[in-house]
Amino acid sequence: MVLTGRLGTAATRSATATATTSCWTWTRPRPRPRLLPWRVGFRSCSTSPGPADLVKPAPKSPSKIIHKFPGTRPVPYTRGPKAVGSRYKGHYYLLLPDKKTRRPVPGPRTLIVPMLIQVSILGTATADTPGVCIVLKSNDTRYIFGHVAEATQRLIVQRKAGLVKLRHIFLTGNIDWHTVGGLPGTLLSAAEATEHLRAAARAYNEKRREKGKAGKEKDPRSHGIHIHGGPNLTHMLAATRNFIYRKNMPIKLDEICHDTRGTAGTTSCKPDWEDAYFRVWNVPLTAAGPSICRTPGSSESLVPQKRRLSTSSEPDPGDAARLETGQVSDADRSEADRLIRSSIVESMFSMDGKDKTPNILVPLPLSDVRLPAEMFVRENNEFIKYEGPVPDPHNPQAVVFVQRQFLAGSLARLPGTQPCFDSMCYIVKSHPRRGKFDPDAARSYGLEKLQYRLLTSGETVTGKTPPGVIVTPDMVMSAQVEGQGFAVIDIRNLNLIDSLLARPEWTNEEIMQGIQVMYWSLGPRIKDDSRLAAFMQKHSSIKHILLGQDVSPNTLAFTSTAEQFIKLNAIDPDRFPLTVFSNKPSELSEELSSVAEVGEPSAAFLLAPKPGVVKGSEEPLIDTTLPAREVMTNAAIMSLVESARQRIADPAFLLQMDSAERGMPGRDVEIVTLGTGSALPSKYRNVSATLIRVPGHGSYLLDCGENTLGQLRRSYGYEGADEVLRDLRAVYISHLHADHHLGIVSVLARRHVLVGNTKPPYPLSVIATTNLLRFLDEFNEVQDFGFRSSSIHKVFTTRLKHKSREYECPRRVAPETTAGMHAHQKSGLPNVDVCMVRHTPEATAVVLTWPESAGGLKIAYSGDCRPSSDFASLGRGADLLIHECTFDNEVDHAIAKSHSTMPEALGVARNMGARKLLLTHFSQRYPKLPVIGGGGDGGEVRNEDGSLQFDGPILSAFDLMRVKLGDFRKAQLFVPAIQELLNETVEGPEDVGEELDELLAEQ
């Protein structure tokens, strides 16, 4: 093919088309004045060509316009055509930022030493709060150090840690789900709180303008959150791109991949990060031991077998030579992968609406170019503007390059990565503050009061006594007060201790000066290592506080819900069995107990103005007898409880119940509502998760919201939760909203530890949408939790039976396939039928039907949806319907949010012909008690004319409630007593109102 064109100075054009490269040869005819015609010859190529396929060009001509792309350098990059939407396979060019043109980030202009600096323990690692978390509080800013594990956002709400003031998160340890499992949820909660703050600020400003008041208005802008952590931080967050995106709160990531001080012989005292308040030194610990190989089945690695922190950021000297021959160096490829990941994160959280994704050069046939467009051809690693005819009548398929923006959000798959087992730790100190000003000394020099401020700001002034005397700040101020600080050390494996002992920071007096306390996050068996006690003894002047599941007691972290649950247990102990907890810490060795102590929840240490322990700051332990005694002494409640108990003991009632339950299969099937809230976890309700335990046929999870594993452990204990996981047959995820699936990784990871390399009798089936399964597969490269093993069977909801007349999904529903129809036979599942429902594009509802050996039990689960006639038809005659009830009777809200009200849920149950109904997924506006309508005995719901809206037994779910299918009518008898209890203690909707008022007042 030959392309004839012109090389000149025509106007610049732009284009957004996509493609990948082809092969070509340059030939140029004799130059002509002004406009020079030229040709490009192409040779066919059966395989995907790259830069090395270019034929050597003709000698250069001065008339060629070489395009340099200022500030960037083109690098060949092949990550699949789906990344750019191309119908061709091959290379395109990613414009990487030129390292030489990068500008250093300026430091803070004004150093501020807050009057009050306090560091406190937020999480101590319990059954339902698995992470160790430290909060640093200054005047108007919050910093988190440690793990942002599952349930962190709920813990922040419980202990009023100041979510709207959160600015920085410093993640300790290595990046895996244990350390960052709560990060997506925390970001969503922070974005929600930020939106409330902005709305409150706008309303305040508008009110002042209406009153004609002048003055400074409240700033409604978001400061965003800056997240610091080790390798794979960006990959983890980018993997959530299909369900975490908040444009109202910018996120900045600092993935720490370089060790600035090494392990020995380094004397640098410069902090790795600082702001106007604090300085932070990174202390990475390198895991010793054999090399850890790439996860089987993962994509091609771009890093060594084990990903470690690098001690040098210098480029490889051979990079330039490899680029000249069309090869891409490991450094450039890693940089390109990093840029792709960070661009995805920026597109997820970009607040100003401007995409900050990189540009790429995409090869495109001339016939596909949409004008106006700026086009280039490539010769000898240089790009030359093409300004010939478009399209070219002689060669319409000739290929040119066009520049376009990389569509980060449309990337089908992230670049591959490796697990990193190195641990990140930190040393934190405030800035030094000036000494106390001495006014007597200032007067002795004849200074005026206006000069005092200049001296305190560090300037030199001229005095009058004696005349013309030069007065410096040190002449009228006491000595500078050094900054105070703390350290957070994270050791989850014994092979990190040698690296800890070899770190140069511990012998650097300038860095260690002023360190008052060390918080230790310890993994299993770490506390018994004698080297740890010896290190603490060497630094005995520092207060050492130990945290972790191996040392901290399994206390009740969520005191509000614990007190409520104890009261419910006093009313109906069969449905609300007491949870598992312990207030006794682990015993420390005599050597360790002499230099360290176990940390307590909310225990605070004051760093300024005077360092010391804040007495009485510890979270008080719950006296479990008090809530129960409160119920026992309430005559109204106990009267209703006694009436229910008498009714249950009445033979006539038992006979009536047996008659109503005749023919009901699975009366011993237990339903455990692990999470009954919606959107965000609250003090009283965790997010969605329901466990179905079918004797002889395994356990099944319907949705798996954040901290589902913690709820299991709180309800059954560690060993009991492990038994449930061993018996787990399937996890069904209804849709991609985060409150329905952020707990699945920890569930799969724990089961992987329990199962190990053994082959279980039945694989665990994960039934979910394509995007969720892709997220799990991408995160499996960061942490191998067995998702690619044969013990997990992946079932796409688009391959099961569908009925979707009512709501057409934007993506075409796949036809019924053999694999979908018989998925249950491969994994020991019951029959699984799903239908599309109106909520999100891929939202489904499910009906599970067990075989005759289980009595033909049939359970229908709605997920999140508007009322669906297809779902009612699919679940016809279900023994149990579990339906969402986000709103009481607020139809407008339900329609706007694509949820259901209580009457609508009852209507679905009636149309389905369900025998029993369990309501769940309640809005935060009902923190304790969902309003279940007017009712008589047993909590029946009636219409205005007295007729029943649904003639079967109805229950409203509470967190950790356990009810057997045959006991619904017994449980109903206690509903009036529960209503009486919660009506007396009901609170308003949970929000961040107090924090917002406080923050607005500070502004």
Short mmCIF file of C-alpha atoms in Angstrom, two decimals, residues 7 219 419:
data_model
loop_
_atom_site.label_atom_id
_atom_site.label_comp_id
_atom_site.label_asym_id
_atom_site.label_seq_id
_atom_site.Cartn_x
_atom_site.Cartn_y
_atom_site.Cartn_z
CA LEU A 7 3.94 17.76 4.85
CA ASP A 219 -15.80 27.11 52.64
CA PRO A 419 2.13 -9.83 46.63
#
